[in-house]
Each structure stands twice: as C-alpha cells, then as structure tokens.
Coordinates of C-alpha atoms and ligand atoms in Angstrom, one line a residue:
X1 CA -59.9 28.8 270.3
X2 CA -63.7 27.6 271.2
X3 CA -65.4 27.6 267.2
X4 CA -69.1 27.6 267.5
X5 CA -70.7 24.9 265.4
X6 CA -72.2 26.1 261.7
X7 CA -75.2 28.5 262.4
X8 CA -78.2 26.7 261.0
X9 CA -79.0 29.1 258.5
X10 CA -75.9 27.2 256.5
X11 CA -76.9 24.6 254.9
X12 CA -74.2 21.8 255.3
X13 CA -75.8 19.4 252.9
X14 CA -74.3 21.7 250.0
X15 CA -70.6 21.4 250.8
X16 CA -70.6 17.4 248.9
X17 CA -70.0 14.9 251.1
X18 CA -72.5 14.4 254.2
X19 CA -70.9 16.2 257.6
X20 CA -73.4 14.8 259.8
X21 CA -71.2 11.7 260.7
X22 CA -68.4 13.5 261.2
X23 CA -70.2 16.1 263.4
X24 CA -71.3 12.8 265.4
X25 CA -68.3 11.1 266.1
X26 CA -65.8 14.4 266.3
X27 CA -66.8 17.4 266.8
X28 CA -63.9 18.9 267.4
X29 CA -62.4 18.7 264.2
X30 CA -65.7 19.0 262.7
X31 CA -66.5 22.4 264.5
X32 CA -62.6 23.6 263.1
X33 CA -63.8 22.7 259.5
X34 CA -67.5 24.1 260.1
X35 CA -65.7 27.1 261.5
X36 CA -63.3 27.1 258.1
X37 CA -66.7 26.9 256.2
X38 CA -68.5 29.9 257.2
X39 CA -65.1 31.4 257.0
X40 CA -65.0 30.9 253.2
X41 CA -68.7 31.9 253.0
X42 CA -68.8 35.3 254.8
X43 CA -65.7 36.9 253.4
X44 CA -64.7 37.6 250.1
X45 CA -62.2 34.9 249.1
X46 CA -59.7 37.2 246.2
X47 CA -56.5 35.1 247.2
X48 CA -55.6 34.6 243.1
X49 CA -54.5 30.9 243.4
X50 CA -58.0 29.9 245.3
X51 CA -61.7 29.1 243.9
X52 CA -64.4 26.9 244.9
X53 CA -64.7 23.6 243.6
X54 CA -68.3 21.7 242.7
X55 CA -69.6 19.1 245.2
X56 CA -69.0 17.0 242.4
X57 CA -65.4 17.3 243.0
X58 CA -65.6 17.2 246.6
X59 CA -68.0 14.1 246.5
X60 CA -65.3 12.7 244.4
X61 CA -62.4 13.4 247.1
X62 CA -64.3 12.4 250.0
X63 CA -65.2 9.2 248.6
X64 CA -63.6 5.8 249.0
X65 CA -61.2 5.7 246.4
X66 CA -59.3 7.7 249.1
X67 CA -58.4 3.8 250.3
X68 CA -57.0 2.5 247.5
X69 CA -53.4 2.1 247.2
X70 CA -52.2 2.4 243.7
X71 CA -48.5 2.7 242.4
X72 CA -47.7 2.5 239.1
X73 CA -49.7 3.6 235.8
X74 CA -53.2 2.1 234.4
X75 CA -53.0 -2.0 233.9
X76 CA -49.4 -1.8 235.5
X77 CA -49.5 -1.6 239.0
X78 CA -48.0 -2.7 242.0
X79 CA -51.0 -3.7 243.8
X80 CA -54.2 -5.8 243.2
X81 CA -57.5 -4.6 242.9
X82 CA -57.3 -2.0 240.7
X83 CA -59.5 -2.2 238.0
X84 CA -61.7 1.0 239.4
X85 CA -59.1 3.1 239.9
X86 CA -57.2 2.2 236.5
X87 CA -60.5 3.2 235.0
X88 CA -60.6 6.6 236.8
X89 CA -56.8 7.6 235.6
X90 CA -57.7 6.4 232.1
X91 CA -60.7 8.5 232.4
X92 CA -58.7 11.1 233.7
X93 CA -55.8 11.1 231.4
X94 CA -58.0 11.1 228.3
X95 CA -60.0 13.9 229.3
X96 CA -56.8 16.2 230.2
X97 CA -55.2 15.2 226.9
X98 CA -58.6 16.1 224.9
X99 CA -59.0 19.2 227.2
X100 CA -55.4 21.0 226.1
X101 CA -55.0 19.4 222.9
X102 CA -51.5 17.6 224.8
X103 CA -50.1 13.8 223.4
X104 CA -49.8 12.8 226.8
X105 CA -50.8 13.7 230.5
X106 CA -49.7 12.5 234.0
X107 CA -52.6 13.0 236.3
X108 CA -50.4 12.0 239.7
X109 CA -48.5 14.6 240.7
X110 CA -49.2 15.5 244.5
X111 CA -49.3 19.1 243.9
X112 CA -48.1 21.8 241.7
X113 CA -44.4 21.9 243.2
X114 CA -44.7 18.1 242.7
X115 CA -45.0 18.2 239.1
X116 CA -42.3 20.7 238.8
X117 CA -40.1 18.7 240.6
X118 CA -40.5 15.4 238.4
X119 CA -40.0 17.7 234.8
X120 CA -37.1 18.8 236.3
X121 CA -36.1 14.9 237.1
X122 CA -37.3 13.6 233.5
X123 CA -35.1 16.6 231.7
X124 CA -32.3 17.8 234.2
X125 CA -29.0 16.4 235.9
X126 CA -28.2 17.6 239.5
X127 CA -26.0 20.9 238.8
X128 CA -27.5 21.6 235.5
X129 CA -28.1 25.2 234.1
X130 CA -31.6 26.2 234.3
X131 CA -33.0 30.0 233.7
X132 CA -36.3 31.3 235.4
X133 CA -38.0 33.8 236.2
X134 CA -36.5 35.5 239.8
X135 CA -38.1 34.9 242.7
X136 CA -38.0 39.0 243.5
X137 CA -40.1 38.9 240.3
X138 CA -42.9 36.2 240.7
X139 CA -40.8 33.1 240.2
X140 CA -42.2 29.6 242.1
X141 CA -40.0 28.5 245.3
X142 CA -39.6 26.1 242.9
X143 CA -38.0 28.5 240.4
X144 CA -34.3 28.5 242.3
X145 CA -35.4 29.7 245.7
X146 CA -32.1 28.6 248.2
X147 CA -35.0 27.3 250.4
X148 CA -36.5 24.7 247.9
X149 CA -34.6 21.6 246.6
X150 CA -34.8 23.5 243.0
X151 CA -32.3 26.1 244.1
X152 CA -29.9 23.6 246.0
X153 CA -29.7 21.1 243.7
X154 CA -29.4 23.6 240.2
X155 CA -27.6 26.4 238.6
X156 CA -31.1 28.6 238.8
X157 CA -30.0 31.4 236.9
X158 CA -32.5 34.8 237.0
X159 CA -34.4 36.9 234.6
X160 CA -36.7 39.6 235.4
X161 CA -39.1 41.9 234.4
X162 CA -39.0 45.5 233.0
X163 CA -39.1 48.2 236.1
X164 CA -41.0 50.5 234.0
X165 CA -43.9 48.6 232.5
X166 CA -43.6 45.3 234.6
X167 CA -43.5 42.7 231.4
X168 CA -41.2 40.0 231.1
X169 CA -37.9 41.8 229.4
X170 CA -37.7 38.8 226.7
X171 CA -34.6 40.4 225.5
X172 CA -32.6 39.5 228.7
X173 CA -34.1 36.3 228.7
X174 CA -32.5 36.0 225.4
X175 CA -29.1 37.3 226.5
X176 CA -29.1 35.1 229.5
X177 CA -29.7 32.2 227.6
X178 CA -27.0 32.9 225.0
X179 CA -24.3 33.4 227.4
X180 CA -25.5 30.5 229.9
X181 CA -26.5 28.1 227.2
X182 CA -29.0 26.7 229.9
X183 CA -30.1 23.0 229.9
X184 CA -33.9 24.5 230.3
X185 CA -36.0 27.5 230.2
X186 CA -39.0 27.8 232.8
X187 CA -41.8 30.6 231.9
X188 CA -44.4 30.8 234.2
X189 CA -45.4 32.9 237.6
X190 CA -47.0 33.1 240.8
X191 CA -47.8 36.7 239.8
X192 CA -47.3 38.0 236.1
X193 CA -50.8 39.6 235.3
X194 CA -50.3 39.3 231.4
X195 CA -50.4 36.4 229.3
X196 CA -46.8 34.8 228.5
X197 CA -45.1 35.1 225.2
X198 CA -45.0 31.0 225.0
X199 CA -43.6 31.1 221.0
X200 CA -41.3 33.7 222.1
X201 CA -39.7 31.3 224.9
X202 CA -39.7 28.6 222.8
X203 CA -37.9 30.2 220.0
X204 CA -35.1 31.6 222.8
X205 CA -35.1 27.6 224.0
X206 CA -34.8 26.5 220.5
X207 CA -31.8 29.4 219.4
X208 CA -29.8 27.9 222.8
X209 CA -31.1 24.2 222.7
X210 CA -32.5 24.3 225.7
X211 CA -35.9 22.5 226.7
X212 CA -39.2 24.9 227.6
X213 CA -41.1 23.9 230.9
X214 CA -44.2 26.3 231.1
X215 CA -45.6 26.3 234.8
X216 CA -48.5 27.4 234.2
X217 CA -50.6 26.9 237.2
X218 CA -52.0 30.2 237.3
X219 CA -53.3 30.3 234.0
X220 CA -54.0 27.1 232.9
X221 CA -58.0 27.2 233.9
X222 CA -58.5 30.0 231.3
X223 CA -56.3 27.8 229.0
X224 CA -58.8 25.0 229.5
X225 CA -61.9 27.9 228.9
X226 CA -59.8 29.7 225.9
X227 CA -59.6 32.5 228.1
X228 CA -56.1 32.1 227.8
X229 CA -52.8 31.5 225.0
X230 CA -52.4 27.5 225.6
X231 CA -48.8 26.9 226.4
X232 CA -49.0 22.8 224.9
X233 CA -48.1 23.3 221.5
X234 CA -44.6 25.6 222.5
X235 CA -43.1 23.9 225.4
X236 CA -41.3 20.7 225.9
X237 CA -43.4 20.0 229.0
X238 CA -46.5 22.4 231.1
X239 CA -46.8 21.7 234.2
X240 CA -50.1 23.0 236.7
X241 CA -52.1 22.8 239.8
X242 CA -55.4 21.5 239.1
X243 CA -56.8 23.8 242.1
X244 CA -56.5 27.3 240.8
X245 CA -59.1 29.0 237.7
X246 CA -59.2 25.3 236.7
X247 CA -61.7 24.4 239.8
X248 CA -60.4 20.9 240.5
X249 CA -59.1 19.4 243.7
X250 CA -55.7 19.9 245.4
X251 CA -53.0 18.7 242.9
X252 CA -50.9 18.6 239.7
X253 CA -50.6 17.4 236.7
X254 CA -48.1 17.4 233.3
X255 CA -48.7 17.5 229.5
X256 CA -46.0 16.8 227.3
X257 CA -45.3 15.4 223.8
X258 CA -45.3 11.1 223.4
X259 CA -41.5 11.3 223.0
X260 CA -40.7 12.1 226.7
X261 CA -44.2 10.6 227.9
X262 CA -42.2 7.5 229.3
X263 CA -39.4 10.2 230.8
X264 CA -42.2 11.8 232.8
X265 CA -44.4 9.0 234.2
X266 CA -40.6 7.7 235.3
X267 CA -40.2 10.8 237.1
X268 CA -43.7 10.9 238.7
X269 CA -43.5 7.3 239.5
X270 CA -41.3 5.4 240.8
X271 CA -38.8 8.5 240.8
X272 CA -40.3 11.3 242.9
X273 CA -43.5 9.9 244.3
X274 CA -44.9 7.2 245.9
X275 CA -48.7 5.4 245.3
X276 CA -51.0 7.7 243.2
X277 CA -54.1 9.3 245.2
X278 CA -56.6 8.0 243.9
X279 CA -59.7 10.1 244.8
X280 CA -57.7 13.0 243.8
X281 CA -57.6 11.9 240.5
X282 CA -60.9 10.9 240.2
X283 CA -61.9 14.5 241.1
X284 CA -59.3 15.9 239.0
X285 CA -61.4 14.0 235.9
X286 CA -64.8 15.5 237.2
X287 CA -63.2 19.0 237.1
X288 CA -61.5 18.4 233.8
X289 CA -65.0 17.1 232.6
X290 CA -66.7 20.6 234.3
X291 CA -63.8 22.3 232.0
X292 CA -64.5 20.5 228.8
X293 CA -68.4 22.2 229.5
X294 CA -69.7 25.3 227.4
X295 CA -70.5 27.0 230.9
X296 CA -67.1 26.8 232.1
X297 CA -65.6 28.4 228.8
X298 CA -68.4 31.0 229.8
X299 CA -66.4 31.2 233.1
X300 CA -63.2 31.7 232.1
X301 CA -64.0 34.6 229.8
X302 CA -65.9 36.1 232.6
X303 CA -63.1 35.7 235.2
X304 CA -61.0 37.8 232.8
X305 CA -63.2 40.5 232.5
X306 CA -63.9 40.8 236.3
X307 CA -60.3 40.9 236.8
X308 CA -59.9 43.9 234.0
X309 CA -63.2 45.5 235.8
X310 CA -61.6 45.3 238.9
X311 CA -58.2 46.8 237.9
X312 CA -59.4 49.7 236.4
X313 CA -61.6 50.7 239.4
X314 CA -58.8 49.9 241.5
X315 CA -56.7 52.4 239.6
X316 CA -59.2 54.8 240.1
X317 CA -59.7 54.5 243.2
X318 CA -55.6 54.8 243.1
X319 CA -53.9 51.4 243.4
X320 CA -50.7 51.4 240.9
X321 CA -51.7 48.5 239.3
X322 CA -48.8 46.6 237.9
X323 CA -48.9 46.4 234.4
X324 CA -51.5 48.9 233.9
X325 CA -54.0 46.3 234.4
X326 CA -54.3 42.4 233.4
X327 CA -54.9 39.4 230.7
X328 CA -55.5 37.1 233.2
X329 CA -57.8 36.6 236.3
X330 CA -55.0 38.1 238.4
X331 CA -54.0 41.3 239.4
X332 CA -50.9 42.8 241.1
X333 CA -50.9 46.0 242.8
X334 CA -48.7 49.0 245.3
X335 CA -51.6 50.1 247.4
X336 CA -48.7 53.1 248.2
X337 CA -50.4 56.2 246.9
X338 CA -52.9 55.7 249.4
X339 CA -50.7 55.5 252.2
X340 CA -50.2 52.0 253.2
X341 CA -47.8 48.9 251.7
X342 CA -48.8 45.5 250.7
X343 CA -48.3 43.9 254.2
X344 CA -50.3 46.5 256.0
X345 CA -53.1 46.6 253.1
X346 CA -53.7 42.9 253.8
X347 CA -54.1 43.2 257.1
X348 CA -56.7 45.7 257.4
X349 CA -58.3 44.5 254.1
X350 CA -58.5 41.1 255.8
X351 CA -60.3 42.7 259.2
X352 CA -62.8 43.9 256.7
X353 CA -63.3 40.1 255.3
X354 CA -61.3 41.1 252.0
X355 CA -59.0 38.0 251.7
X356 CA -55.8 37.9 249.7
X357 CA -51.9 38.0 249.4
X358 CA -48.8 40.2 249.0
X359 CA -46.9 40.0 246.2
X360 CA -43.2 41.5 245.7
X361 CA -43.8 44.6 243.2
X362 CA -41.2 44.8 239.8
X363 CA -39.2 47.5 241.0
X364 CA -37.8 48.6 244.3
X365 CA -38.2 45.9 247.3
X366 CA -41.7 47.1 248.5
X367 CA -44.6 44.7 248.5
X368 CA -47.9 45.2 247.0
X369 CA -51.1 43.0 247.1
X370 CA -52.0 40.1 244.5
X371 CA -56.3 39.0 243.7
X372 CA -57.4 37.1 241.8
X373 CA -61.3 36.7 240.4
X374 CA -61.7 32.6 240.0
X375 CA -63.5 32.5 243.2
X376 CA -65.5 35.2 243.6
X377 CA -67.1 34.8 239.7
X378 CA -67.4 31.1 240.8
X379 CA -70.1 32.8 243.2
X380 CA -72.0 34.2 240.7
X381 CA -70.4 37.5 241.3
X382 CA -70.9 40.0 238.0
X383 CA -68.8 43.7 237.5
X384 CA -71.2 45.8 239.4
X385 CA -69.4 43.4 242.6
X386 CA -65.8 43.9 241.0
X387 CA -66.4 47.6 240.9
X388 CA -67.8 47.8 244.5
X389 CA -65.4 45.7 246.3
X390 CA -62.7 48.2 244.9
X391 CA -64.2 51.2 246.3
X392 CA -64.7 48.8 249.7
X393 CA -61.3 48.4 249.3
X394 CA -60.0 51.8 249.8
X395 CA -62.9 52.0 252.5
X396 CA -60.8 49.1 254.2
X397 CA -57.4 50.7 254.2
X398 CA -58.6 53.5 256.4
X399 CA -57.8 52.9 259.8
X400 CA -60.9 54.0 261.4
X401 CA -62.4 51.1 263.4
X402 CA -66.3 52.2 262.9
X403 CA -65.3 52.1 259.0
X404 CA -64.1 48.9 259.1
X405 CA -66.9 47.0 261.1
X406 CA -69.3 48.5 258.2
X407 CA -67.2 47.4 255.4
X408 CA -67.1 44.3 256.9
X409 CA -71.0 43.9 257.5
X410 CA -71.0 44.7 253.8
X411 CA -68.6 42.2 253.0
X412 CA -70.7 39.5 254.6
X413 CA -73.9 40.9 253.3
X414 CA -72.0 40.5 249.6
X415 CA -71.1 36.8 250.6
X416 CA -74.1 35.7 251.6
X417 CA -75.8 36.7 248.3
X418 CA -73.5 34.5 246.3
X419 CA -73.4 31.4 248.6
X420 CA -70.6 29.1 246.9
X421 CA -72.8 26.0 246.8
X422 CA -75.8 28.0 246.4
X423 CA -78.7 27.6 249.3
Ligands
PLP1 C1 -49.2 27.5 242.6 C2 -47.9 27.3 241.9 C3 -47.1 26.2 242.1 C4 -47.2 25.2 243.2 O1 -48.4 24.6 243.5 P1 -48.6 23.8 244.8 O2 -49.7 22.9 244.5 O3 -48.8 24.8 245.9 O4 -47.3 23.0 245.1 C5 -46.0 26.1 241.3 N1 -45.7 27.0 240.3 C6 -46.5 28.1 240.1 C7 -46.1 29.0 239.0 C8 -47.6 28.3 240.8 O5 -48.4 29.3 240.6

C-alpha cells in the first residue's frame, strides 16, 4: 500500500518528538506513521478506550529513557545507572498515590491486561474461584475469557447484567458469591455506560470474604477529574490503563492499600514482568501531573456531558441506547431500529470517517456499537459537535454512496477545525 508522505499543510512539529530524522533515514516506516497521523486527524476518533495524549507525553516516550534498562523498584535495582530513572518512578508513584487518594501505586505494568494479571498473582492460586462480570456482558478477556490465561488458569465464574434496563443485577452478583464463596470479586467493564456500585461490591466481597479487584480502566480518567465515583477507598486493589480518559501513554498501573503493597510489586516484578519501561513511566507522571491540573478536572466533567449530549441525540435520531443513556464518557448502543446491526453500522460509519467499535448488547446475541467522547473533547470539540455527529451518524448508515462521500467531507472538515495538537 503506497502512503503518500504528510501533506504540508500538517504541521509535523506538533506531534512531540521531531519526525524529520526519522523521515531522513526511513521513510518507509515514517510514511506508515505520517499516513497513521493524518488518519487520526481527518476522521473522528469515538473508539471509547482512545484519546490523544499531550506532546508532553509523547516527548516523554520518545525520549531516551526508552534505553534504560531497569528491573526492580526505586534504589533496589538490578542494574547500574539508575538514579534518573529511580527519580522518574518516585516521581511517578507519588503523583498517582496523591492523584486517587491510594497508600500505594505500582507504575510498571506493561498494559492494562498486565496489571490484571499481577493482582490476580498477588491475591489468587491457580484454580481459585473468582466471579466477574461475563464476557457476553462487557467483561475484559481478562475477566475468564477460555482464550486468555485468566480463564485457563481460574474458576471464572459469571454475572451479568439486567436484560431490561442493562445495569449490573447486584443481586445475582450477590447470590453468586454466596453459593461460590469466591476467592475474589472483579467489578469493572470494557462497556458498562453507568458508574459502578463500588460500596455495593465491596460489601458482597466483605459478606463472602472475598477480595474486590476494580478494573477500572475505562473510568479511571474521570476518577482522576472527579468526573467519576473513585473505586480506591472500596476495593482491595484498582487496576487501569493509563491510555484511555486519563490521556497518558500506553500502559497500566495498580493502587492498593500498604498491607498488600509488597504482594503487588512481587507480582509486577520479578513475578509477571521483566525490566520496567522506563520512558513509559516517565510519561505516565507527565499525564498524572496533566490530571492533578484544574483544566483536566474541567475535562473530565465535559467528556461526561458530551457523552450524555450525544446519547440523547442518538436516541432521537433512534439508536436504543443501552441504559437509556450514560454516567461515563461511554456509550453503548443497537443501531437496529434503523435497519442495520453493530458490525454493519461500523463499517459504513467508518467509510464516512466515524471511527469506533462493536460491543455485544445485554440481551439477545446481536451486537451494537460502543463511543466514547475522551478524544473528540480532547479536540476542543463542544455539544453543538456531539449533537451533529449523531445526526451524521444516521446520515452514515444509509447506504447511498453520494451520502457517504459528503458525510465524509464533513467529517474531515469537523477534524480539521479541532486539530489534536492544534496548528
Ligand atoms: C482496556 C481494558 C483492559 C486492558 O488494557 P490493555 O492495555 O489493552 O491490556 C483491561 N480491563 C478493562 C476493563 C479494560 O477496559
């Protein structure tokens, strides 16, 4: 696939780190990532687990620290040379524990499914009993699917959600964990629009003795902007991406109390991973300092009330949006009354430049669409935009070719008015 190089009316200076060098020495890969660029700048980006980070951040990851080896923690490690990089975790650490109120924070996980994986190696035994909600339902691969080591190697046992109203049906969580006596409870989604009951959990956990993990990577950005219930003072252990509303780089991290602090940096380190990466977590404590900002609580407030904006104009324009509507920056929705399912609505949406993902739906085994707002508001996007791209939306799911090239040219026109990195 030839990729032309970045038109020069976008300016490559504002992605961070300087391209020029890159462009010079290979241009192949730098035309792929040029291409990528203008990719992200010319359609609407609603996939709910994506946003755009500062070029602080991604000064930060493409910076030297990327050479570093470090295993270990802060002023233990396995190698020399460290006294940079030990400063950046400390920094790091102490801004994530000031940020969500937690005792202690492990910056290193590799990812979101990383930091899942190490809870469940601090607090479980291979075999052990652990409830969730169902993958059919929103749960993480890492939630019991038979394809991820979570489901091979534990008892994952299911709960859903109500088929009428689409909210978690605490009371079979409750009946679950009274006749399974589970070793641990796991509340948190890829695509529950509404905030989670966290006391609720931890008072089913606490009736069955059963530790809470909240994996909250969705939510925890609006957590960090009070957008959002905090799930630190309920559960046992939260674990998140840095990457989603939060606006950091790639990656995970865990909070938890000081009694199992030394449980989890086991299971980061030596346990589950190898050598920490280190410009990760040096961009991970830029974004955490962007959180700890008055603007970004600013943000997160807003990125709910786009998501609420656009969930009531896709119900009008007659999306059965799941739930009625949302808490949160993300929305779930059948896109069946007008005519299509979720698999089909993402295609066409996509020719139009209207990004996002299916989602399984609460009842039934259709699929329906998921959006989020992070990125889009990170744009400078207002509700006027929210209630426009809804009706561009329906204008997308109509099959007519002429229809779609216009909504796309107004999908780029709507891009390039809120440039991510500005101009
Ligand atoms: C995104 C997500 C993850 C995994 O994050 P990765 O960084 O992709 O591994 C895990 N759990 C939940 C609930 C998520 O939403």
């Amino acid at each position: 696939m030839p990729v032309t190089a970045l038109p020069a009316d976008v300016p490559v200076s504002s992605y961070g780190p300087d391209l020029d060098v890159l462009r010079r020495q290979d241009p192949e890969i730098a035309d792929v990532m040029l291409g990528e660029v203008r990719r992200q700048q010319d359609s609407l980006q609603l996939i709910a687990a994506e946003n755009f980070t500062s070029p602080a951040v991604l000064a930060a990851l493409g910076s030297p620290l990327a050479n570093k080896y470090a295993e270990g923690y802060p002023g233990a490690r396995h190698h020399g040379g460290c006294e940079y990089v030990d400063a950046a975790e400390r920094i790091a650490v102490d801004r994530a524990t000031a940020l969500f109120g937690a005792e202690h924070a492990n910056v290193q996980p590799h990812s979101g499914s990383s930091a899942v994986l190490a809870a469940y190696a601090a607090l479980l035994r291979p075999g052990d009993t652990v409830l969730a909600m169902g993958l059919p339902y929103g749960g993480h691969l890492t939630h019991g699917s038979p394809a991820n080591f979570s489901g091979r190697w534990f008892d994952f046992v299911p709960y859903g959600v109500e088929p009428d109203s689409g909210l978690i049906d605490y009371e079979q969580v409750r009946e679950l964990a009274r006749g399974r006596r589970p070793k641990a409870i796991v509340c948190g989604s890829i695509s529950y629009p509404r905030h989670v009951d966290y006391a609720l959990f931890r008072e089913i956990a606490d009736e069955v003795g059963a530790y809470l993990i909240a994996d909250a990577a969705h939510p925890m950005g609006l957590v960090a902007g009070g957008a959002a219930p905090s799930p630190v003072p309920y559960a046992d252990v939260v674990c998140a991406t840095t990457h989603k509303v939060l606006r950091g780089p790639r990656g995970g991290m865990i909070l938890c109390g000081s009694e199992l602090a030394e449980r989890i940096d086991r299971a980061v380190f030596p346990f589950t991973q190898g050598g920490a990466q280190m410009h990760t977590i040096a961009a991970k404590a830029v974004a955490f300092g962007e959180a700890a900002t008055p603007a970004f609580t600013a943000y997160a407030h807003q990125v709910v009330e786009h998501a609420q904006v656009l969930a009531a104009a896709l119900a009008a324009e007659g999306f059965a949006v799941t739930t009625g509507g949302t808490d949160t920056h993300l929305i779930t929705a059948d896109p069946a009354p007008l005519g299509v399912d979720g698999p089909t609505a993402r295609a066409r949406l996509a020719a139009a430049g209207l990004v996002l993902d299916t989602c399984a739906l609460p009842y039934g085994d259709g699929r329906g669409i998921r959006l989020g707002t992070a990125a889009v508001t990170t744009q400078g996007m207002g509700p006027a935009e929210m209630a426009r791209i809804a009706m561009l939306f329906t204008l997308a799911l109509d099959e007519d070719p002429e229809r779609t090239a216009r909504v796309r040219a107004e999908v780029r026109d709507l891009a390039g008015r809120f440039p991510p990195y500005g101009r």
